[in-house]
Amino acid sequence: MAISNKESVISAVERILDNYLEMNNHRKTLERYTILRAIYNINGHFTLEELNARLLKEMNFHVSRATMYNTLNLFMELRLVIRHRFQGTTKYEACYDNTSHCHQICTMCGKVSEVKSAEISEAVENMQTKRFRKDGFTLYVYGVCSTCQAKITKRKKQKTNVKR
């Protein structure tokens, strides 16, 4: 029976957490590992509230807000999670196996979607830096999504028809 890619990623991030906790004489708590597994089973971005709801609903696991914040800060320090500040909201995402990518963000509705761009990845990889090792990148591209653009066009047509 083959181990799925998701399971191997979760094993790898758990080993990173194990090593850090052991080296720094921190406790290996059920909360840390449960939160880590929940995060790595989410596809895409999530808010703190969405993560908490998932823990409660799918795992019947309650965690205090302070524990959630402290744990996410630890995971960010270990580069297992990345934090994004999108249009007035904070979202997180697992980043162990997905560090470099672009986001397109609608300035009207706030919808965020990921975009793959070989050209941008190649440009960043080839970019010359001085005394700096690149680990990854995130690019934010702001604009108006097709749904919001259609609403704008519809409103403009309605205003034009009213004036006639």
JSON list of N, CA and C in Angstrom, two decimals, residues 25-94:
[
{"chain": "A", "resi": 25, "resn": "ASN", "atom": "N", "xyz": [13.64, 21.79, 24.06]},
{"chain": "A", "resi": 25, "resn": "ASN", "atom": "CA", "xyz": [13.04, 21.32, 25.30]},
{"chain": "A", "resi": 25, "resn": "ASN", "atom": "C", "xyz": [11.61, 21.81, 25.51]},
{"chain": "A", "resi": 26, "resn": "HIS", "atom": "N", "xyz": [10.82, 21.79, 24.43]},
{"chain": "A", "resi": 26, "resn": "HIS", "atom": "CA", "xyz": [9.40, 22.14, 24.52]},
{"chain": "A", "resi": 26, "resn": "HIS", "atom": "C", "xyz": [8.58, 20.84, 24.55]},
{"chain": "A", "resi": 27, "resn": "ARG", "atom": "N", "xyz": [7.40, 20.96, 25.10]},
{"chain": "A", "resi": 27, "resn": "ARG", "atom": "CA", "xyz": [6.52, 19.79, 25.18]},
{"chain": "A", "resi": 27, "resn": "ARG", "atom": "C", "xyz": [5.91, 19.47, 23.82]},
{"chain": "A", "resi": 28, "resn": "LYS", "atom": "N", "xyz": [5.74, 18.18, 23.57]},
{"chain": "A", "resi": 28, "resn": "LYS", "atom": "CA", "xyz": [5.05, 17.72, 22.36]},
{"chain": "A", "resi": 28, "resn": "LYS", "atom": "C", "xyz": [3.58, 17.56, 22.73]},
{"chain": "A", "resi": 29, "resn": "THR", "atom": "N", "xyz": [2.80, 18.61, 22.47]},
{"chain": "A", "resi": 29, "resn": "THR", "atom": "CA", "xyz": [1.40, 18.59, 22.91]},
{"chain": "A", "resi": 29, "resn": "THR", "atom": "C", "xyz": [0.47, 18.09, 21.81]},
{"chain": "A", "resi": 30, "resn": "LEU", "atom": "N", "xyz": [-0.60, 17.48, 22.24]},
{"chain": "A", "resi": 30, "resn": "LEU", "atom": "CA", "xyz": [-1.63, 17.01, 21.31]},
{"chain": "A", "resi": 30, "resn": "LEU", "atom": "C", "xyz": [-2.17, 18.17, 20.48]},
{"chain": "A", "resi": 31, "resn": "GLU", "atom": "N", "xyz": [-2.32, 19.35, 21.10]},
{"chain": "A", "resi": 31, "resn": "GLU", "atom": "CA", "xyz": [-2.85, 20.53, 20.40]},
{"chain": "A", "resi": 31, "resn": "GLU", "atom": "C", "xyz": [-1.98, 20.89, 19.20]},
{"chain": "A", "resi": 32, "resn": "ARG", "atom": "N", "xyz": [-0.67, 20.95, 19.40]},
{"chain": "A", "resi": 32, "resn": "ARG", "atom": "CA", "xyz": [0.23, 21.34, 18.30]},
{"chain": "A", "resi": 32, "resn": "ARG", "atom": "C", "xyz": [0.12, 20.38, 17.13]},
{"chain": "A", "resi": 33, "resn": "TYR", "atom": "N", "xyz": [0.11, 19.10, 17.41]},
{"chain": "A", "resi": 33, "resn": "TYR", "atom": "CA", "xyz": [0.07, 18.11, 16.33]},
{"chain": "A", "resi": 33, "resn": "TYR", "atom": "C", "xyz": [-1.29, 18.05, 15.66]},
{"chain": "A", "resi": 34, "resn": "THR", "atom": "N", "xyz": [-2.35, 18.22, 16.42]},
{"chain": "A", "resi": 34, "resn": "THR", "atom": "CA", "xyz": [-3.69, 18.21, 15.85]},
{"chain": "A", "resi": 34, "resn": "THR", "atom": "C", "xyz": [-3.89, 19.42, 14.95]},
{"chain": "A", "resi": 35, "resn": "ILE", "atom": "N", "xyz": [-3.45, 20.59, 15.40]},
{"chain": "A", "resi": 35, "resn": "ILE", "atom": "CA", "xyz": [-3.55, 21.81, 14.58]},
{"chain": "A", "resi": 35, "resn": "ILE", "atom": "C", "xyz": [-2.72, 21.65, 13.31]},
{"chain": "A", "resi": 36, "resn": "LEU", "atom": "N", "xyz": [-1.52, 21.11, 13.44]},
{"chain": "A", "resi": 36, "resn": "LEU", "atom": "CA", "xyz": [-0.66, 20.91, 12.27]},
{"chain": "A", "resi": 36, "resn": "LEU", "atom": "C", "xyz": [-1.32, 20.00, 11.24]},
{"chain": "A", "resi": 37, "resn": "ARG", "atom": "N", "xyz": [-1.87, 18.88, 11.69]},
{"chain": "A", "resi": 37, "resn": "ARG", "atom": "CA", "xyz": [-2.55, 17.95, 10.77]},
{"chain": "A", "resi": 37, "resn": "ARG", "atom": "C", "xyz": [-3.76, 18.60, 10.12]},
{"chain": "A", "resi": 38, "resn": "ALA", "atom": "N", "xyz": [-4.52, 19.36, 10.90]},
{"chain": "A", "resi": 38, "resn": "ALA", "atom": "CA", "xyz": [-5.69, 20.04, 10.34]},
{"chain": "A", "resi": 38, "resn": "ALA", "atom": "C", "xyz": [-5.27, 21.02, 9.25]},
{"chain": "A", "resi": 39, "resn": "ILE", "atom": "N", "xyz": [-4.21, 21.79, 9.51]},
{"chain": "A", "resi": 39, "resn": "ILE", "atom": "CA", "xyz": [-3.72, 22.78, 8.52]},
{"chain": "A", "resi": 39, "resn": "ILE", "atom": "C", "xyz": [-3.30, 22.08, 7.25]},
{"chain": "A", "resi": 40, "resn": "TYR", "atom": "N", "xyz": [-2.58, 20.98, 7.36]},
{"chain": "A", "resi": 40, "resn": "TYR", "atom": "CA", "xyz": [-2.08, 20.30, 6.17]},
{"chain": "A", "resi": 40, "resn": "TYR", "atom": "C", "xyz": [-3.14, 19.46, 5.47]},
{"chain": "A", "resi": 41, "resn": "ASN", "atom": "N", "xyz": [-4.35, 19.41, 6.03]},
{"chain": "A", "resi": 41, "resn": "ASN", "atom": "CA", "xyz": [-5.47, 18.79, 5.33]},
{"chain": "A", "resi": 41, "resn": "ASN", "atom": "C", "xyz": [-6.40, 19.82, 4.71]},
{"chain": "A", "resi": 42, "resn": "ILE", "atom": "N", "xyz": [-6.07, 21.10, 4.85]},
{"chain": "A", "resi": 42, "resn": "ILE", "atom": "CA", "xyz": [-6.85, 22.17, 4.22]},
{"chain": "A", "resi": 42, "resn": "ILE", "atom": "C", "xyz": [-6.21, 22.48, 2.88]},
{"chain": "A", "resi": 43, "resn": "ASN", "atom": "N", "xyz": [-7.01, 22.55, 1.85]},
{"chain": "A", "resi": 43, "resn": "ASN", "atom": "CA", "xyz": [-6.49, 22.94, 0.54]},
{"chain": "A", "resi": 43, "resn": "ASN", "atom": "C", "xyz": [-6.67, 24.44, 0.38]},
{"chain": "A", "resi": 44, "resn": "GLY", "atom": "N", "xyz": [-5.58, 25.17, 0.34]},
{"chain": "A", "resi": 44, "resn": "GLY", "atom": "CA", "xyz": [-5.66, 26.61, 0.13]},
{"chain": "A", "resi": 44, "resn": "GLY", "atom": "C", "xyz": [-5.57, 27.42, 1.41]},
{"chain": "A", "resi": 45, "resn": "HIS", "atom": "N", "xyz": [-6.11, 28.63, 1.32]},
{"chain": "A", "resi": 45, "resn": "HIS", "atom": "CA", "xyz": [-6.02, 29.61, 2.41]},
{"chain": "A", "resi": 45, "resn": "HIS", "atom": "C", "xyz": [-7.11, 29.39, 3.44]},
{"chain": "A", "resi": 46, "resn": "PHE", "atom": "N", "xyz": [-6.84, 29.79, 4.67]},
{"chain": "A", "resi": 46, "resn": "PHE", "atom": "CA", "xyz": [-7.83, 29.67, 5.73]},
{"chain": "A", "resi": 46, "resn": "PHE", "atom": "C", "xyz": [-7.63, 30.78, 6.74]},
{"chain": "A", "resi": 47, "resn": "THR", "atom": "N", "xyz": [-8.72, 31.15, 7.39]},
{"chain": "A", "resi": 47, "resn": "THR", "atom": "CA", "xyz": [-8.65, 32.11, 8.49]},
{"chain": "A", "resi": 47, "resn": "THR", "atom": "C", "xyz": [-8.53, 31.32, 9.79]},
{"chain": "A", "resi": 48, "resn": "LEU", "atom": "N", "xyz": [-8.22, 32.03, 10.84]},
{"chain": "A", "resi": 48, "resn": "LEU", "atom": "CA", "xyz": [-8.15, 31.42, 12.16]},
{"chain": "A", "resi": 48, "resn": "LEU", "atom": "C", "xyz": [-9.51, 30.81, 12.53]},
{"chain": "A", "resi": 49, "resn": "GLU", "atom": "N", "xyz": [-10.57, 31.54, 12.19]},
{"chain": "A", "resi": 49, "resn": "GLU", "atom": "CA", "xyz": [-11.92, 31.07, 12.50]},
{"chain": "A", "resi": 49, "resn": "GLU", "atom": "C", "xyz": [-12.26, 29.80, 11.71]},
{"chain": "A", "resi": 50, "resn": "GLU", "atom": "N", "xyz": [-11.86, 29.76, 10.44]},
{"chain": "A", "resi": 50, "resn": "GLU", "atom": "CA", "xyz": [-12.12, 28.57, 9.62]},
{"chain": "A", "resi": 50, "resn": "GLU", "atom": "C", "xyz": [-11.36, 27.35, 10.17]},
{"chain": "A", "resi": 51, "resn": "LEU", "atom": "N", "xyz": [-10.13, 27.57, 10.60]},
{"chain": "A", "resi": 51, "resn": "LEU", "atom": "CA", "xyz": [-9.35, 26.48, 11.18]},
{"chain": "A", "resi": 51, "resn": "LEU", "atom": "C", "xyz": [-9.99, 25.99, 12.47]},
{"chain": "A", "resi": 52, "resn": "ASN", "atom": "N", "xyz": [-10.41, 26.91, 13.31]},
{"chain": "A", "resi": 52, "resn": "ASN", "atom": "CA", "xyz": [-11.07, 26.54, 14.57]},
{"chain": "A", "resi": 52, "resn": "ASN", "atom": "C", "xyz": [-12.36, 25.77, 14.30]},
{"chain": "A", "resi": 53, "resn": "ALA", "atom": "N", "xyz": [-13.15, 26.23, 13.33]},
{"chain": "A", "resi": 53, "resn": "ALA", "atom": "CA", "xyz": [-14.40, 25.54, 12.98]},
{"chain": "A", "resi": 53, "resn": "ALA", "atom": "C", "xyz": [-14.12, 24.13, 12.48]},
{"chain": "A", "resi": 54, "resn": "ARG", "atom": "N", "xyz": [-13.07, 23.98, 11.69]},
{"chain": "A", "resi": 54, "resn": "ARG", "atom": "CA", "xyz": [-12.70, 22.66, 11.18]},
{"chain": "A", "resi": 54, "resn": "ARG", "atom": "C", "xyz": [-12.29, 21.73, 12.32]},
{"chain": "A", "resi": 55, "resn": "LEU", "atom": "N", "xyz": [-11.51, 22.26, 13.25]},
{"chain": "A", "resi": 55, "resn": "LEU", "atom": "CA", "xyz": [-11.09, 21.45, 14.40]},
{"chain": "A", "resi": 55, "resn": "LEU", "atom": "C", "xyz": [-12.30, 20.97, 15.20]},
{"chain": "A", "resi": 56, "resn": "LEU", "atom": "N", "xyz": [-13.26, 21.87, 15.40]},
{"chain": "A", "resi": 56, "resn": "LEU", "atom": "CA", "xyz": [-14.46, 21.52, 16.17]},
{"chain": "A", "resi": 56, "resn": "LEU", "atom": "C", "xyz": [-15.36, 20.55, 15.42]},
{"chain": "A", "resi": 57, "resn": "LYS", "atom": "N", "xyz": [-15.66, 20.88, 14.16]},
{"chain": "A", "resi": 57, "resn": "LYS", "atom": "CA", "xyz": [-16.62, 20.10, 13.39]},
{"chain": "A", "resi": 57, "resn": "LYS", "atom": "C", "xyz": [-16.09, 18.74, 12.97]},
{"chain": "A", "resi": 58, "resn": "GLU", "atom": "N", "xyz": [-14.89, 18.71, 12.39]},
{"chain": "A", "resi": 58, "resn": "GLU", "atom": "CA", "xyz": [-14.39, 17.47, 11.82]},
{"chain": "A", "resi": 58, "resn": "GLU", "atom": "C", "xyz": [-13.61, 16.60, 12.82]},
{"chain": "A", "resi": 59, "resn": "MET", "atom": "N", "xyz": [-13.04, 17.24, 13.85]},
{"chain": "A", "resi": 59, "resn": "MET", "atom": "CA", "xyz": [-12.20, 16.49, 14.77]},
{"chain": "A", "resi": 59, "resn": "MET", "atom": "C", "xyz": [-12.73, 16.52, 16.20]},
{"chain": "A", "resi": 60, "resn": "ASN", "atom": "N", "xyz": [-13.81, 17.29, 16.42]},
{"chain": "A", "resi": 60, "resn": "ASN", "atom": "CA", "xyz": [-14.37, 17.46, 17.75]},
{"chain": "A", "resi": 60, "resn": "ASN", "atom": "C", "xyz": [-13.28, 17.83, 18.75]},
{"chain": "A", "resi": 61, "resn": "PHE", "atom": "N", "xyz": [-12.47, 18.82, 18.35]},
{"chain": "A", "resi": 61, "resn": "PHE", "atom": "CA", "xyz": [-11.29, 19.20, 19.13]},
{"chain": "A", "resi": 61, "resn": "PHE", "atom": "C", "xyz": [-11.35, 20.70, 19.40]},
{"chain": "A", "resi": 62, "resn": "HIS", "atom": "N", "xyz": [-11.46, 21.06, 20.68]},
{"chain": "A", "resi": 62, "resn": "HIS", "atom": "CA", "xyz": [-11.53, 22.48, 21.06]},
{"chain": "A", "resi": 62, "resn": "HIS", "atom": "C", "xyz": [-10.14, 22.98, 21.46]},
{"chain": "A", "resi": 63, "resn": "VAL", "atom": "N", "xyz": [-9.79, 24.16, 20.93]},
{"chain": "A", "resi": 63, "resn": "VAL", "atom": "CA", "xyz": [-8.51, 24.80, 21.25]},
{"chain": "A", "resi": 63, "resn": "VAL", "atom": "C", "xyz": [-8.80, 26.25, 21.57]},
{"chain": "A", "resi": 64, "resn": "SER", "atom": "N", "xyz": [-8.15, 26.78, 22.60]},
{"chain": "A", "resi": 64, "resn": "SER", "atom": "CA", "xyz": [-8.35, 28.19, 22.93]},
{"chain": "A", "resi": 64, "resn": "SER", "atom": "C", "xyz": [-7.75, 29.07, 21.85]},
{"chain": "A", "resi": 65, "resn": "ARG", "atom": "N", "xyz": [-8.25, 30.29, 21.77]},
{"chain": "A", "resi": 65, "resn": "ARG", "atom": "CA", "xyz": [-7.75, 31.25, 20.79]},
{"chain": "A", "resi": 65, "resn": "ARG", "atom": "C", "xyz": [-6.26, 31.53, 21.01]},
{"chain": "A", "resi": 66, "resn": "ALA", "atom": "N", "xyz": [-5.85, 31.63, 22.26]},
{"chain": "A", "resi": 66, "resn": "ALA", "atom": "CA", "xyz": [-4.43, 31.88, 22.59]},
{"chain": "A", "resi": 66, "resn": "ALA", "atom": "C", "xyz": [-3.55, 30.74, 22.10]},
{"chain": "A", "resi": 67, "resn": "THR", "atom": "N", "xyz": [-3.99, 29.51, 22.33]},
{"chain": "A", "resi": 67, "resn": "THR", "atom": "CA", "xyz": [-3.23, 28.35, 21.86]},
{"chain": "A", "resi": 67, "resn": "THR", "atom": "C", "xyz": [-3.13, 28.35, 20.34]},
{"chain": "A", "resi": 68, "resn": "MET", "atom": "N", "xyz": [-4.23, 28.71, 19.69]},
{"chain": "A", "resi": 68, "resn": "MET", "atom": "CA", "xyz": [-4.25, 28.76, 18.22]},
{"chain": "A", "resi": 68, "resn": "MET", "atom": "C", "xyz": [-3.24, 29.78, 17.71]},
{"chain": "A", "resi": 69, "resn": "TYR", "atom": "N", "xyz": [-3.27, 31.00, 18.27]},
{"chain": "A", "resi": 69, "resn": "TYR", "atom": "CA", "xyz": [-2.32, 32.05, 17.86]},
{"chain": "A", "resi": 69, "resn": "TYR", "atom": "C", "xyz": [-0.87, 31.64, 18.12]},
{"chain": "A", "resi": 70, "resn": "ASN", "atom": "N", "xyz": [-0.61, 31.15, 19.32]},
{"chain": "A", "resi": 70, "resn": "ASN", "atom": "CA", "xyz": [0.76, 30.76, 19.68]},
{"chain": "A", "resi": 70, "resn": "ASN", "atom": "C", "xyz": [1.27, 29.63, 18.78]},
{"chain": "A", "resi": 71, "resn": "THR", "atom": "N", "xyz": [0.40, 28.68, 18.49]},
{"chain": "A", "resi": 71, "resn": "THR", "atom": "CA", "xyz": [0.79, 27.56, 17.64]},
{"chain": "A", "resi": 71, "resn": "THR", "atom": "C", "xyz": [1.05, 28.02, 16.21]},
{"chain": "A", "resi": 72, "resn": "LEU", "atom": "N", "xyz": [0.18, 28.89, 15.69]},
{"chain": "A", "resi": 72, "resn": "LEU", "atom": "CA", "xyz": [0.40, 29.40, 14.33]},
{"chain": "A", "resi": 72, "resn": "LEU", "atom": "C", "xyz": [1.69, 30.22, 14.26]},
{"chain": "A", "resi": 73, "resn": "ASN", "atom": "N", "xyz": [1.99, 30.99, 15.30]},
{"chain": "A", "resi": 73, "resn": "ASN", "atom": "CA", "xyz": [3.24, 31.75, 15.33]},
{"chain": "A", "resi": 73, "resn": "ASN", "atom": "C", "xyz": [4.45, 30.81, 15.32]},
{"chain": "A", "resi": 74, "resn": "LEU", "atom": "N", "xyz": [4.36, 29.72, 16.06]},
{"chain": "A", "resi": 74, "resn": "LEU", "atom": "CA", "xyz": [5.43, 28.72, 16.05]},
{"chain": "A", "resi": 74, "resn": "LEU", "atom": "C", "xyz": [5.60, 28.13, 14.65]},
{"chain": "A", "resi": 75, "resn": "PHE", "atom": "N", "xyz": [4.48, 27.77, 14.02]},
{"chain": "A", "resi": 75, "resn": "PHE", "atom": "CA", "xyz": [4.54, 27.18, 12.68]},
{"chain": "A", "resi": 75, "resn": "PHE", "atom": "C", "xyz": [5.09, 28.16, 11.65]},
{"chain": "A", "resi": 76, "resn": "MET", "atom": "N", "xyz": [4.79, 29.45, 11.82]},
{"chain": "A", "resi": 76, "resn": "MET", "atom": "CA", "xyz": [5.36, 30.46, 10.91]},
{"chain": "A", "resi": 76, "resn": "MET", "atom": "C", "xyz": [6.88, 30.55, 11.11]},
{"chain": "A", "resi": 77, "resn": "GLU", "atom": "N", "xyz": [7.31, 30.50, 12.37]},
{"chain": "A", "resi": 77, "resn": "GLU", "atom": "CA", "xyz": [8.74, 30.54, 12.67]},
{"chain": "A", "resi": 77, "resn": "GLU", "atom": "C", "xyz": [9.46, 29.36, 12.03]},
{"chain": "A", "resi": 78, "resn": "LEU", "atom": "N", "xyz": [8.81, 28.20, 12.01]},
{"chain": "A", "resi": 78, "resn": "LEU", "atom": "CA", "xyz": [9.39, 27.00, 11.42]},
{"chain": "A", "resi": 78, "resn": "LEU", "atom": "C", "xyz": [9.18, 26.93, 9.91]},
{"chain": "A", "resi": 79, "resn": "ARG", "atom": "N", "xyz": [8.54, 27.93, 9.34]},
{"chain": "A", "resi": 79, "resn": "ARG", "atom": "CA", "xyz": [8.22, 28.00, 7.91]},
{"chain": "A", "resi": 79, "resn": "ARG", "atom": "C", "xyz": [7.35, 26.82, 7.45]},
{"chain": "A", "resi": 80, "resn": "LEU", "atom": "N", "xyz": [6.43, 26.42, 8.32]},
{"chain": "A", "resi": 80, "resn": "LEU", "atom": "CA", "xyz": [5.45, 25.39, 7.98]},
{"chain": "A", "resi": 80, "resn": "LEU", "atom": "C", "xyz": [4.14, 26.03, 7.55]},
{"chain": "A", "resi": 81, "resn": "VAL", "atom": "N", "xyz": [3.95, 27.29, 7.95]},
{"chain": "A", "resi": 81, "resn": "VAL", "atom": "CA", "xyz": [2.74, 28.06, 7.63]},
{"chain": "A", "resi": 81, "resn": "VAL", "atom": "C", "xyz": [3.18, 29.47, 7.25]},
{"chain": "A", "resi": 82, "resn": "ILE", "atom": "N", "xyz": [2.47, 30.05, 6.30]},
{"chain": "A", "resi": 82, "resn": "ILE", "atom": "CA", "xyz": [2.72, 31.44, 5.92]},
{"chain": "A", "resi": 82, "resn": "ILE", "atom": "C", "xyz": [1.45, 32.24, 6.17]},
{"chain": "A", "resi": 83, "resn": "ARG", "atom": "N", "xyz": [1.64, 33.49, 6.58]},
{"chain": "A", "resi": 83, "resn": "ARG", "atom": "CA", "xyz": [0.50, 34.38, 6.85]},
{"chain": "A", "resi": 83, "resn": "ARG", "atom": "C", "xyz": [0.41, 35.40, 5.73]},
{"chain": "A", "resi": 84, "resn": "HIS", "atom": "N", "xyz": [-0.81, 35.63, 5.27]},
{"chain": "A", "resi": 84, "resn": "HIS", "atom": "CA", "xyz": [-1.08, 36.64, 4.25]},
{"chain": "A", "resi": 84, "resn": "HIS", "atom": "C", "xyz": [-2.06, 37.66, 4.82]},
{"chain": "A", "resi": 85, "resn": "ARG", "atom": "N", "xyz": [-1.89, 38.88, 4.45]},
{"chain": "A", "resi": 85, "resn": "ARG", "atom": "CA", "xyz": [-2.85, 39.92, 4.82]},
{"chain": "A", "resi": 85, "resn": "ARG", "atom": "C", "xyz": [-3.52, 40.38, 3.53]},
{"chain": "A", "resi": 86, "resn": "PHE", "atom": "N", "xyz": [-4.70, 39.84, 3.28]},
{"chain": "A", "resi": 86, "resn": "PHE", "atom": "CA", "xyz": [-5.47, 40.13, 2.07]},
{"chain": "A", "resi": 86, "resn": "PHE", "atom": "C", "xyz": [-6.58, 41.11, 2.39]},
{"chain": "A", "resi": 87, "resn": "GLN", "atom": "N", "xyz": [-6.58, 42.28, 1.82]},
{"chain": "A", "resi": 87, "resn": "GLN", "atom": "CA", "xyz": [-7.71, 43.21, 1.87]},
{"chain": "A", "resi": 87, "resn": "GLN", "atom": "C", "xyz": [-8.47, 43.20, 3.18]},
{"chain": "A", "resi": 88, "resn": "GLY", "atom": "N", "xyz": [-7.79, 43.52, 4.26]},
{"chain": "A", "resi": 88, "resn": "GLY", "atom": "CA", "xyz": [-8.47, 43.64, 5.54]},
{"chain": "A", "resi": 88, "resn": "GLY", "atom": "C", "xyz": [-8.71, 42.33, 6.27]},
{"chain": "A", "resi": 89, "resn": "THR", "atom": "N", "xyz": [-8.21, 41.22, 5.75]},
{"chain": "A", "resi": 89, "resn": "THR", "atom": "CA", "xyz": [-8.37, 39.95, 6.43]},
{"chain": "A", "resi": 89, "resn": "THR", "atom": "C", "xyz": [-7.03, 39.23, 6.47]},
{"chain": "A", "resi": 90, "resn": "THR", "atom": "N", "xyz": [-6.82, 38.46, 7.51]},
{"chain": "A", "resi": 90, "resn": "THR", "atom": "CA", "xyz": [-5.60, 37.68, 7.63]},
{"chain": "A", "resi": 90, "resn": "THR", "atom": "C", "xyz": [-5.93, 36.23, 7.32]},
{"chain": "A", "resi": 91, "resn": "LYS", "atom": "N", "xyz": [-5.16, 35.66, 6.40]},
{"chain": "A", "resi": 91, "resn": "LYS", "atom": "CA", "xyz": [-5.33, 34.25, 6.05]},
{"chain": "A", "resi": 91, "resn": "LYS", "atom": "C", "xyz": [-3.99, 33.56, 6.14]},
{"chain": "A", "resi": 92, "resn": "TYR", "atom": "N", "xyz": [-4.05, 32.28, 6.32]},
{"chain": "A", "resi": 92, "resn": "TYR", "atom": "CA", "xyz": [-2.86, 31.46, 6.45]},
{"chain": "A", "resi": 92, "resn": "TYR", "atom": "C", "xyz": [-2.92, 30.36, 5.41]},
{"chain": "A", "resi": 93, "resn": "GLU", "atom": "N", "xyz": [-1.74, 29.74, 5.16]},
{"chain": "A", "resi": 93, "resn": "GLU", "atom": "CA", "xyz": [-1.73, 28.55, 4.33]},
{"chain": "A", "resi": 93, "resn": "GLU", "atom": "C", "xyz": [-0.51, 27.71, 4.65]},
{"chain": "A", "resi": 94, "resn": "ALA", "atom": "N", "xyz": [-0.66, 26.41, 4.48]},
{"chain": "A", "resi": 94, "resn": "ALA", "atom": "CA", "xyz": [0.46, 25.49, 4.65]},
{"chain": "A", "resi": 94, "resn": "ALA", "atom": "C", "xyz": [1.46, 25.81, 3.55]}
]
